[in-house]
Amino acid sequence: MHPHLLLRFAKRTILAGALPTLLLTGCARMHPVETAAMPAPPINPPLDRAADKVADAWHLLAVENAAVHSPLGRSPVLPPALFRTVPIAWTGPIAPLVHKLSTFAGYRLHIQGKTPPADIIVHLSGSHTLFDDFREAAVQAGSRADLTVNATTRTVVLRYLGS
C-alpha cells in the first residue's frame, strides 16, 4: 500500500472512532450531582427565643382574657348543669371532647364549619366545673375554632374557623 493511502486510512479510522465519542459526550450528565441538604443553623438564636417568648405571652393573654372575673363577694351565676364538677383526663381532638362535655351537661352539640385537615388537639386534666372545661377547650382552640355554650337553649356550638 502506498504511504499516502495508509495515512488517509489512519485519519478516517481515528475520525470514525472519535466522532461517536464526541457525539455521546453531549449526552453525558452536565449537572452536578445533588448533595443532601443539611439543615441551616438558626440565623439569629436570640430572635428565635424572643419569638417563642412572644408566642407564650400571647397564649397567657388569651387565657387571662378568657378568665371570668366575678363581681366582688359573689361568684358568677352559672346554670347547675355547667356548675357540675367532673374529673377528666383528655388529650386529643376537640370535637369528641366537646361532645363528651356536652353529654355530661345534658346539652346538645352542633358542629359548624369545615373540619380542619389537622385536628385541633386539646389537653384537659383534673377536676373542674364543666364551664371551666368548656372555657379551657375554647382557649386552647385559639383562632381555629369558636366554642359557644348557650344555657337558655341548652346547646353547645363548635364552629371551625378558616379554610
Tab-separated table of N, CA and C in Angstrom:
chain	number	residue	atom	x	y	z
A	1	MET	N	0.840	-1.178	0.000
A	1	MET	CA	0.000	0.000	0.000
A	1	MET	C	0.879	1.232	0.000
A	2	HIS	N	0.347	2.233	-0.604
A	2	HIS	CA	1.088	3.482	-0.678
A	2	HIS	C	1.004	4.222	0.644
A	3	PRO	N	2.044	4.943	1.007
A	3	PRO	CA	2.046	5.650	2.297
A	3	PRO	C	0.933	6.693	2.395
A	4	HIS	N	0.610	7.372	1.301
A	4	HIS	CA	-0.445	8.394	1.400
A	4	HIS	C	-1.817	7.751	1.606
A	5	LEU	N	-2.041	6.530	1.049
A	5	LEU	CA	-3.298	5.818	1.278
A	5	LEU	C	-3.363	5.320	2.728
A	6	LEU	N	-2.223	4.896	3.245
A	6	LEU	CA	-2.177	4.440	4.631
A	6	LEU	C	-2.471	5.599	5.584
A	7	LEU	N	-1.952	6.763	5.294
A	7	LEU	CA	-2.200	7.951	6.109
A	7	LEU	C	-3.673	8.342	6.043
A	8	ARG	N	-4.254	8.298	4.853
A	8	ARG	CA	-5.662	8.629	4.674
A	8	ARG	C	-6.538	7.629	5.451
A	9	PHE	N	-6.187	6.331	5.383
A	9	PHE	CA	-6.939	5.299	6.089
A	9	PHE	C	-6.841	5.508	7.606
A	10	ALA	N	-5.679	5.874	8.107
A	10	ALA	CA	-5.474	6.108	9.538
A	10	ALA	C	-6.304	7.301	10.006
A	11	LYS	N	-6.346	8.372	9.200
A	11	LYS	CA	-7.136	9.554	9.561
A	11	LYS	C	-8.623	9.199	9.641
A	12	ARG	N	-9.101	8.430	8.669
A	12	ARG	CA	-10.526	8.054	8.663
A	12	ARG	C	-10.855	7.145	9.857
A	13	THR	N	-9.948	6.251	10.209
A	13	THR	CA	-10.179	5.344	11.332
A	13	THR	C	-10.246	6.129	12.639
A	14	ILE	N	-9.329	7.056	12.807
A	14	ILE	CA	-9.326	7.879	14.021
A	14	ILE	C	-10.584	8.739	14.068
A	15	LEU	N	-10.937	9.346	12.923
A	15	LEU	CA	-12.128	10.184	12.852
A	15	LEU	C	-13.390	9.358	13.110
A	16	ALA	N	-13.465	8.157	12.580
A	16	ALA	CA	-14.633	7.294	12.771
A	16	ALA	C	-14.751	6.864	14.231
A	17	GLY	N	-13.648	6.674	14.914
A	17	GLY	CA	-13.685	6.287	16.329
A	17	GLY	C	-13.940	7.470	17.246
A	18	ALA	N	-13.443	8.636	16.879
A	18	ALA	CA	-13.574	9.814	17.729
A	18	ALA	C	-14.942	10.470	17.594
A	19	LEU	N	-15.547	10.417	16.415
A	19	LEU	CA	-16.818	11.096	16.178
A	19	LEU	C	-17.933	10.584	17.097
A	20	PRO	N	-18.162	9.267	17.206
A	20	PRO	CA	-19.218	8.813	18.134
A	20	PRO	C	-18.925	9.199	19.586
A	21	THR	N	-17.652	9.170	19.957
A	21	THR	CA	-17.293	9.548	21.322
A	21	THR	C	-17.644	11.003	21.577
A	22	LEU	N	-17.325	11.866	20.634
A	22	LEU	CA	-17.647	13.285	20.772
A	22	LEU	C	-19.158	13.508	20.811
A	23	LEU	N	-19.888	12.796	19.977
A	23	LEU	CA	-21.339	12.960	19.948
A	23	LEU	C	-21.979	12.475	21.248
A	24	LEU	N	-21.492	11.360	21.789
A	24	LEU	CA	-22.062	10.831	23.022
A	24	LEU	C	-21.676	11.655	24.242
A	25	THR	N	-20.607	12.405	24.150
A	25	THR	CA	-20.205	13.268	25.252
A	25	THR	C	-21.277	14.319	25.501
A	26	GLY	N	-21.961	14.750	24.473
A	26	GLY	CA	-23.040	15.722	24.627
A	26	GLY	C	-24.208	15.165	25.418
A	27	CYS	N	-24.358	13.855	25.465
A	27	CYS	CA	-25.449	13.228	26.214
A	27	CYS	C	-25.082	13.013	27.676
A	28	ALA	N	-23.833	13.236	28.012
A	28	ALA	CA	-23.399	12.999	29.387
A	28	ALA	C	-24.074	13.990	30.326
A	29	ARG	N	-24.195	13.614	31.582
A	29	ARG	CA	-24.831	14.471	32.590
A	29	ARG	C	-23.963	15.702	32.801
A	30	MET	N	-24.553	16.855	32.556
A	30	MET	CA	-23.800	18.101	32.674
A	30	MET	C	-24.059	18.772	34.021
A	31	HIS	N	-25.112	18.316	34.737
A	31	HIS	CA	-25.455	18.944	36.003
A	31	HIS	C	-24.686	18.274	37.134
A	32	PRO	N	-24.280	19.038	38.124
A	32	PRO	CA	-23.571	18.418	39.246
A	32	PRO	C	-24.511	17.499	40.022
A	33	VAL	N	-23.946	16.522	40.652
A	33	VAL	CA	-24.719	15.577	41.450
A	33	VAL	C	-25.257	16.319	42.671
A	34	GLU	N	-26.561	16.127	42.940
A	34	GLU	CA	-27.167	16.807	44.079
A	34	GLU	C	-26.663	16.190	45.377
A	35	THR	N	-26.355	17.042	46.326
A	35	THR	CA	-25.914	16.573	47.628
A	35	THR	C	-27.052	16.752	48.617
A	36	ALA	N	-27.025	15.981	49.658
A	36	ALA	CA	-28.076	16.073	50.674
A	36	ALA	C	-27.989	17.427	51.355
A	37	ALA	N	-29.133	18.086	51.454
A	37	ALA	CA	-29.176	19.402	52.079
A	37	ALA	C	-29.097	19.253	53.593
A	38	MET	N	-28.224	20.012	54.179
A	38	MET	CA	-28.098	19.992	55.631
A	38	MET	C	-28.975	21.103	56.189
A	39	PRO	N	-29.627	20.866	57.324
A	39	PRO	CA	-30.470	21.914	57.888
A	39	PRO	C	-29.631	23.140	58.224
A	40	ALA	N	-30.191	24.271	57.904
A	40	ALA	CA	-29.481	25.521	58.157
A	40	ALA	C	-29.517	25.833	59.649
A	41	PRO	N	-28.416	26.300	60.165
A	41	PRO	CA	-28.423	26.680	61.580
A	41	PRO	C	-29.298	27.925	61.756
A	42	PRO	N	-29.844	28.127	62.943
A	42	PRO	CA	-30.663	29.316	63.148
A	42	PRO	C	-29.852	30.566	62.840
A	43	ILE	N	-30.487	31.477	62.139
A	43	ILE	CA	-29.784	32.692	61.742
A	43	ILE	C	-29.549	33.590	62.944
A	44	ASN	N	-30.571	33.680	63.790
A	44	ASN	CA	-30.459	34.570	64.934
A	44	ASN	C	-31.109	33.907	66.152
A	45	PRO	N	-30.361	33.103	66.900
A	45	PRO	CA	-30.944	32.409	68.058
A	45	PRO	C	-31.629	33.337	69.062
A	46	PRO	N	-31.067	34.516	69.375
A	46	PRO	CA	-31.784	35.398	70.311
A	46	PRO	C	-33.151	35.826	69.768
A	47	LEU	N	-33.235	36.030	68.458
A	47	LEU	CA	-34.514	36.406	67.859
A	47	LEU	C	-35.500	35.243	67.940
A	48	ASP	N	-35.024	34.015	67.740
A	48	ASP	CA	-35.887	32.836	67.873
A	48	ASP	C	-36.436	32.717	69.296
A	49	ARG	N	-35.575	32.937	70.281
A	49	ARG	CA	-36.022	32.872	71.680
A	49	ARG	C	-37.037	33.970	71.968
A	50	ALA	N	-36.807	35.157	71.426
A	50	ALA	CA	-37.750	36.263	71.636
A	50	ALA	C	-39.103	35.949	71.011
A	51	ALA	N	-39.099	35.334	69.829
A	51	ALA	CA	-40.364	34.968	69.178
A	51	ALA	C	-41.111	33.936	70.012
A	52	ASP	N	-40.396	32.984	70.601
A	52	ASP	CA	-41.040	31.997	71.476
A	52	ASP	C	-41.654	32.665	72.702
A	53	LYS	N	-40.949	33.641	73.268
A	53	LYS	CA	-41.482	34.355	74.431
A	53	LYS	C	-42.738	35.138	74.067
A	54	VAL	N	-42.752	35.737	72.883
A	54	VAL	CA	-43.937	36.481	72.437
A	54	VAL	C	-45.113	35.531	72.261
A	55	ALA	N	-44.876	34.363	71.669
A	55	ALA	CA	-45.952	33.380	71.491
A	55	ALA	C	-46.497	32.937	72.848
A	56	ASP	N	-45.609	32.716	73.815
A	56	ASP	CA	-46.056	32.340	75.161
A	56	ASP	C	-46.866	33.459	75.807
A	57	ALA	N	-46.438	34.698	75.596
A	57	ALA	CA	-47.164	35.838	76.160
A	57	ALA	C	-48.556	35.960	75.549
A	58	TRP	N	-48.670	35.741	74.245
A	58	TRP	CA	-49.984	35.792	73.590
A	58	TRP	C	-50.900	34.714	74.159
A	59	HIS	N	-50.359	33.520	74.399
A	59	HIS	CA	-51.174	32.444	74.969
A	59	HIS	C	-51.638	32.817	76.377
A	60	LEU	N	-50.732	33.352	77.183
A	60	LEU	CA	-51.088	33.764	78.534
A	60	LEU	C	-52.155	34.851	78.503
A	61	LEU	N	-52.029	35.792	77.582
A	61	LEU	CA	-53.022	36.855	77.443
A	61	LEU	C	-54.384	36.279	77.063
A	62	ALA	N	-54.394	35.294	76.170
A	62	ALA	CA	-55.663	34.665	75.783
A	62	ALA	C	-56.306	33.967	76.973
A	63	VAL	N	-55.492	33.310	77.792
A	63	VAL	CA	-56.023	32.637	78.980
A	63	VAL	C	-56.598	33.660	79.953
A	64	GLU	N	-55.881	34.758	80.164
A	64	GLU	CA	-56.364	35.782	81.088
A	64	GLU	C	-57.631	36.453	80.567
A	65	ASN	N	-57.698	36.702	79.267
A	65	ASN	CA	-58.897	37.315	78.703
A	65	ASN	C	-60.098	36.393	78.803
A	66	ALA	N	-59.864	35.096	78.784
A	66	ALA	CA	-60.966	34.145	78.872
A	66	ALA	C	-61.424	33.930	80.308
A	67	ALA	N	-60.621	34.371	81.254
A	67	ALA	CA	-60.974	34.161	82.658
A	67	ALA	C	-62.202	34.984	83.023
A	68	VAL	N	-63.032	34.415	83.860
A	68	VAL	CA	-64.225	35.114	84.333
A	68	VAL	C	-63.865	35.806	85.636
A	69	HIS	N	-63.980	37.128	85.647
A	69	HIS	CA	-63.719	37.897	86.859
A	69	HIS	C	-65.059	38.122	87.539
A	70	SER	N	-65.263	37.466	88.658
A	70	SER	CA	-66.553	37.553	89.333
A	70	SER	C	-66.685	38.881	90.065
A	71	PRO	N	-67.918	39.351	90.214
A	71	PRO	CA	-68.138	40.567	90.998
A	71	PRO	C	-67.653	40.346	92.431
A	72	LEU	N	-67.300	41.421	93.104
A	72	LEU	CA	-66.781	41.317	94.467
A	72	LEU	C	-67.770	40.601	95.381
A	73	GLY	N	-67.278	39.609	96.086
A	73	GLY	CA	-68.085	38.914	97.075
A	73	GLY	C	-69.039	37.880	96.505
A	74	ARG	N	-69.169	37.780	95.205
A	74	ARG	CA	-70.099	36.807	94.621
A	74	ARG	C	-69.380	36.010	93.539
A	75	SER	N	-69.827	34.805	93.323
A	75	SER	CA	-69.280	34.002	92.235
A	75	SER	C	-70.175	34.181	91.019
A	76	PRO	N	-69.667	33.887	89.813
A	76	PRO	CA	-70.503	34.053	88.629
A	76	PRO	C	-71.723	33.137	88.699
A	77	VAL	N	-72.808	33.610	88.132
A	77	VAL	CA	-74.042	32.834	88.132
A	77	VAL	C	-73.973	31.844	86.984
A	78	LEU	N	-73.963	30.574	87.324
A	78	LEU	CA	-73.911	29.519	86.323
A	78	LEU	C	-75.122	28.616	86.490
A	79	PRO	N	-75.639	28.110	85.367
A	79	PRO	CA	-76.697	27.113	85.486
A	79	PRO	C	-76.137	25.878	86.193
A	80	PRO	N	-76.970	25.165	86.924
A	80	PRO	CA	-76.481	23.988	87.659
A	80	PRO	C	-75.743	22.987	86.768
A	81	ALA	N	-76.179	22.836	85.517
A	81	ALA	CA	-75.534	21.863	84.626
A	81	ALA	C	-74.079	22.228	84.359
A	82	LEU	N	-73.771	23.520	84.258
A	82	LEU	CA	-72.401	23.948	83.971
A	82	LEU	C	-71.557	24.085	85.232
A	83	PHE	N	-72.211	24.136	86.385
A	83	PHE	CA	-71.502	24.266	87.647
A	83	PHE	C	-71.027	22.911	88.162
A	84	ARG	N	-71.509	21.855	87.531
A	84	ARG	CA	-71.164	20.491	87.934
A	84	ARG	C	-69.669	20.235	87.731
A	85	THR	N	-69.022	19.647	88.721
A	85	THR	CA	-67.595	19.329	88.640
A	85	THR	C	-67.430	17.893	88.156
A	86	VAL	N	-66.577	17.735	87.148
A	86	VAL	CA	-66.324	16.396	86.605
A	86	VAL	C	-64.820	16.166	86.495
A	87	PRO	N	-64.363	14.973	86.855
A	87	PRO	CA	-62.944	14.655	86.634
A	87	PRO	C	-62.755	14.247	85.173
A	88	ILE	N	-61.718	14.774	84.561
A	88	ILE	CA	-61.469	14.430	83.155
A	88	ILE	C	-59.970	14.421	82.894
A	89	ALA	N	-59.553	13.477	82.088
A	89	ALA	CA	-58.171	13.412	81.597
A	89	ALA	C	-58.281	13.222	80.090
A	90	TRP	N	-57.953	14.243	79.333
A	90	TRP	CA	-58.159	14.201	77.887
A	90	TRP	C	-56.999	14.878	77.178
A	91	THR	N	-56.471	14.200	76.190
A	91	THR	CA	-55.546	14.794	75.235
A	91	THR	C	-55.947	14.227	73.890
A	92	GLY	N	-56.487	15.086	73.038
A	92	GLY	CA	-56.958	14.615	71.745
A	92	GLY	C	-57.745	15.683	71.015
A	93	PRO	N	-58.457	15.296	69.962
A	93	PRO	CA	-59.215	16.249	69.155
A	93	PRO	C	-60.301	16.941	69.979
A	94	ILE	N	-60.595	18.177	69.607
A	94	ILE	CA	-61.547	18.973	70.374
A	94	ILE	C	-62.984	18.480	70.229
A	95	ALA	N	-63.380	18.023	69.042
A	95	ALA	CA	-64.789	17.662	68.814
A	95	ALA	C	-65.273	16.541	69.744
A	96	PRO	N	-64.555	15.418	69.870
A	96	PRO	CA	-65.029	14.383	70.801
A	96	PRO	C	-65.052	14.861	72.254
A	97	LEU	N	-64.097	15.725	72.621
A	97	LEU	CA	-64.082	16.262	73.985
A	97	LEU	C	-65.322	17.106	74.232
A	98	VAL	N	-65.623	18.013	73.303
A	98	VAL	CA	-66.788	18.886	73.466
A	98	VAL	C	-68.067	18.051	73.481
A	99	HIS	N	-68.111	16.996	72.683
A	99	HIS	CA	-69.278	16.105	72.698
A	99	HIS	C	-69.432	15.457	74.072
A	100	LYS	N	-68.330	15.003	74.636
A	100	LYS	CA	-68.353	14.361	75.956
A	100	LYS	C	-68.807	15.353	77.028
A	101	LEU	N	-68.255	16.576	77.002
A	101	LEU	CA	-68.640	17.593	77.983
A	101	LEU	C	-70.109	17.977	77.826
A	102	SER	N	-70.561	18.083	76.580
A	102	SER	CA	-71.970	18.413	76.318
A	102	SER	C	-72.885	17.336	76.884
A	103	THR	N	-72.498	16.096	76.714
A	103	THR	CA	-73.294	14.982	77.241
A	103	THR	C	-73.351	15.040	78.764
A	104	PHE	N	-72.211	15.336	79.410
A	104	PHE	CA	-72.196	15.475	80.869
A	104	PHE	C	-73.175	16.553	81.328
A	105	ALA	N	-73.249	17.656	80.562
A	105	ALA	CA	-74.110	18.779	80.939
A	105	ALA	C	-75.562	18.556	80.530
A	106	GLY	N	-75.806	17.579	79.665
A	106	GLY	CA	-77.159	17.366	79.154
A	106	GLY	C	-77.509	18.353	78.050
A	107	TYR	N	-76.481	18.863	77.348
A	107	TYR	CA	-76.679	19.835	76.269
A	107	TYR	C	-76.510	19.131	74.927
A	108	ARG	N	-77.075	19.731	73.874
A	108	ARG	CA	-76.905	19.220	72.505
A	108	ARG	C	-75.702	19.917	71.870
A	109	LEU	N	-74.960	19.183	71.069
A	109	LEU	CA	-73.793	19.738	70.373
A	109	LEU	C	-74.123	19.943	68.904
A	110	HIS	N	-73.773	21.120	68.396
A	110	HIS	CA	-73.879	21.429	66.969
A	110	HIS	C	-72.479	21.796	66.483
A	111	ILE	N	-72.039	21.151	65.415
A	111	ILE	CA	-70.727	21.457	64.838
A	111	ILE	C	-70.962	22.188	63.528
A	112	GLN	N	-70.299	23.337	63.374
A	112	GLN	CA	-70.442	24.152	62.172
A	112	GLN	C	-69.074	24.364	61.540
A	113	GLY	N	-69.070	24.611	60.239
A	113	GLY	CA	-67.827	24.869	59.520
A	113	GLY	C	-67.177	23.583	59.060
A	114	LYS	N	-66.160	23.763	58.252
A	114	LYS	CA	-65.442	22.625	57.689
A	114	LYS	C	-64.402	22.136	58.692
A	115	THR	N	-64.446	20.842	58.989
A	115	THR	CA	-63.469	20.258	59.904
A	115	THR	C	-62.072	20.422	59.308
A	116	PRO	N	-61.124	20.972	60.076
A	116	PRO	CA	-59.776	21.176	59.528
A	116	PRO	C	-59.080	19.847	59.251
A	117	PRO	N	-58.167	19.832	58.270
A	117	PRO	CA	-57.456	18.593	57.944
A	117	PRO	C	-56.641	18.065	59.130
A	118	ALA	N	-56.076	18.969	59.902
A	118	ALA	CA	-55.324	18.567	61.100
A	118	ALA	C	-56.198	18.867	62.313
A	119	ASP	N	-56.425	17.854	63.135
A	119	ASP	CA	-57.275	18.029	64.310
A	119	ASP	C	-56.741	19.122	65.228
A	120	ILE	N	-57.665	19.788	65.905
A	120	ILE	CA	-57.298	20.738	66.951
A	120	ILE	C	-57.148	19.909	68.225
A	121	ILE	N	-55.934	19.802	68.702
A	121	ILE	CA	-55.647	18.958	69.863
A	121	ILE	C	-55.789	19.786	71.139
A	122	VAL	N	-56.508	19.217	72.103
A	122	VAL	CA	-56.789	19.888	73.370
A	122	VAL	C	-56.351	18.969	74.508
A	123	HIS	N	-55.840	19.583	75.565
A	123	HIS	CA	-55.419	18.809	76.738
A	123	HIS	C	-56.139	19.349	77.973
A	124	LEU	N	-56.880	18.480	78.636
A	124	LEU	CA	-57.535	18.817	79.906
A	124	LEU	C	-57.221	17.717	80.903
A	125	SER	N	-57.009	18.109	82.147
A	125	SER	CA	-56.828	17.101	83.191
A	125	SER	C	-57.239	17.714	84.517
A	126	GLY	N	-57.719	16.886	85.384
A	126	GLY	CA	-58.121	17.350	86.703
A	126	GLY	C	-59.624	17.356	86.858
A	127	SER	N	-60.061	17.943	87.954
A	127	SER	CA	-61.480	18.003	88.270
A	127	SER	C	-61.901	19.468	88.320
A	128	HIS	N	-62.656	19.891	87.304
A	128	HIS	CA	-63.095	21.285	87.192
A	128	HIS	C	-64.575	21.309	86.853
A	129	THR	N	-65.163	22.501	86.919
A	129	THR	CA	-66.560	22.611	86.500
A	129	THR	C	-66.622	22.445	84.986
A	130	LEU	N	-67.786	22.037	84.505
A	130	LEU	CA	-67.952	21.906	83.054
A	130	LEU	C	-67.714	23.250	82.376
A	131	PHE	N	-68.155	24.331	83.029
A	131	PHE	CA	-67.928	25.663	82.474
A	131	PHE	C	-66.436	25.913	82.272
A	132	ASP	N	-65.632	25.604	83.284
A	132	ASP	CA	-64.181	25.801	83.175
A	132	ASP	C	-63.572	24.921	82.085
A	133	ASP	N	-64.066	23.691	81.960
A	133	ASP	CA	-63.546	22.798	80.917
A	133	ASP	C	-63.895	23.314	79.522
A	134	PHE	N	-65.135	23.786	79.334
A	134	PHE	CA	-65.510	24.376	78.045
A	134	PHE	C	-64.627	25.588	77.742
A	135	ARG	N	-64.437	26.436	78.746
A	135	ARG	CA	-63.634	27.644	78.553
A	135	ARG	C	-62.195	27.289	78.191
A	136	GLU	N	-61.605	26.324	78.886
A	136	GLU	CA	-60.218	25.928	78.604
A	136	GLU	C	-60.091	25.326	77.209
A	137	ALA	N	-61.073	24.533	76.794
A	137	ALA	CA	-61.050	23.972	75.433
A	137	ALA	C	-61.103	25.094	74.399
A	138	ALA	N	-61.929	26.115	74.663
A	138	ALA	CA	-62.032	27.249	73.736
A	138	ALA	C	-60.718	28.021	73.665
A	139	VAL	N	-60.078	28.211	74.810
A	139	VAL	CA	-58.790	28.922	74.829
A	139	VAL	C	-57.746	28.145	74.037
A	140	GLN	N	-57.698	26.833	74.225
A	140	GLN	CA	-56.704	26.029	73.516
A	140	GLN	C	-56.985	25.952	72.021
A	141	ALA	N	-58.248	26.078	71.625
A	141	ALA	CA	-58.578	26.078	70.192
A	141	ALA	C	-58.074	27.351	69.535
A	142	GLY	N	-57.938	28.409	70.308
A	142	GLY	CA	-57.404	29.665	69.789
A	142	GLY	C	-58.243	30.219	68.657
A	143	SER	N	-57.575	30.607	67.586
A	143	SER	CA	-58.263	31.220	66.443
A	143	SER	C	-58.728	30.178	65.435
A	144	ARG	N	-58.606	28.908	65.764
A	144	ARG	CA	-59.008	27.856	64.821
A	144	ARG	C	-60.457	27.419	64.989
A	145	ALA	N	-61.051	27.725	66.167
A	145	ALA	CA	-62.447	27.341	66.397
A	145	ALA	C	-63.048	28.231	67.479
A	146	ASP	N	-64.365	28.427	67.388
A	146	ASP	CA	-65.127	29.127	68.429
A	146	ASP	C	-65.989	28.105	69.144
A	147	LEU	N	-66.147	28.298	70.433
A	147	LEU	CA	-66.988	27.411	71.227
A	147	LEU	C	-67.993	28.284	71.966
A	148	THR	N	-69.271	28.040	71.725
A	148	THR	CA	-70.333	28.827	72.345
A	148	THR	C	-71.238	27.897	73.133
A	149	VAL	N	-71.471	28.254	74.399
A	149	VAL	CA	-72.375	27.487	75.252
A	149	VAL	C	-73.579	28.373	75.536
A	150	ASN	N	-74.767	27.909	75.154
A	150	ASN	CA	-75.994	28.666	75.365
A	150	ASN	C	-76.843	27.920	76.389
A	151	ALA	N	-76.901	28.488	77.611
A	151	ALA	CA	-77.641	27.824	78.691
A	151	ALA	C	-79.145	27.901	78.466
A	152	THR	N	-79.611	28.931	77.762
A	152	THR	CA	-81.047	29.080	77.519
A	152	THR	C	-81.572	27.970	76.617
A	153	THR	N	-80.863	27.702	75.522
A	153	THR	CA	-81.302	26.660	74.577
A	153	THR	C	-80.672	25.306	74.880
A	154	ARG	N	-79.802	25.285	75.885
A	154	ARG	CA	-79.091	24.066	76.281
A	154	ARG	C	-78.357	23.441	75.087
A	155	THR	N	-77.618	24.287	74.379
A	155	THR	CA	-76.843	23.827	73.223
A	155	THR	C	-75.398	24.299	73.347
A	156	VAL	N	-74.529	23.556	72.707
A	156	VAL	CA	-73.121	23.923	72.576
A	156	VAL	C	-72.823	23.940	71.085
A	157	VAL	N	-72.200	25.026	70.615
A	157	VAL	CA	-71.856	25.143	69.200
A	157	VAL	C	-70.337	25.184	69.081
A	158	LEU	N	-69.794	24.243	68.338
A	158	LEU	CA	-68.370	24.229	67.993
A	158	LEU	C	-68.288	24.660	66.542
A	159	ARG	N	-67.709	25.845	66.315
A	159	ARG	CA	-67.640	26.387	64.953
A	159	ARG	C	-66.178	26.472	64.537
A	160	TYR	N	-65.833	25.686	63.499
A	160	TYR	CA	-64.476	25.720	62.959
A	160	TYR	C	-64.317	26.971	62.109
A	161	LEU	N	-63.192	27.638	62.256
A	161	LEU	CA	-62.924	28.873	61.523
A	161	LEU	C	-61.903	28.624	60.432
A	162	GLY	N	-61.825	29.529	59.492
A	162	GLY	CA	-60.818	29.436	58.431
A	162	GLY	C	-61.188	28.412	57.400
A	163	SER	N	-60.175	28.123	56.541
A	163	SER	CA	-60.444	27.179	55.441
A	163	SER	C	-59.909	25.817	55.741
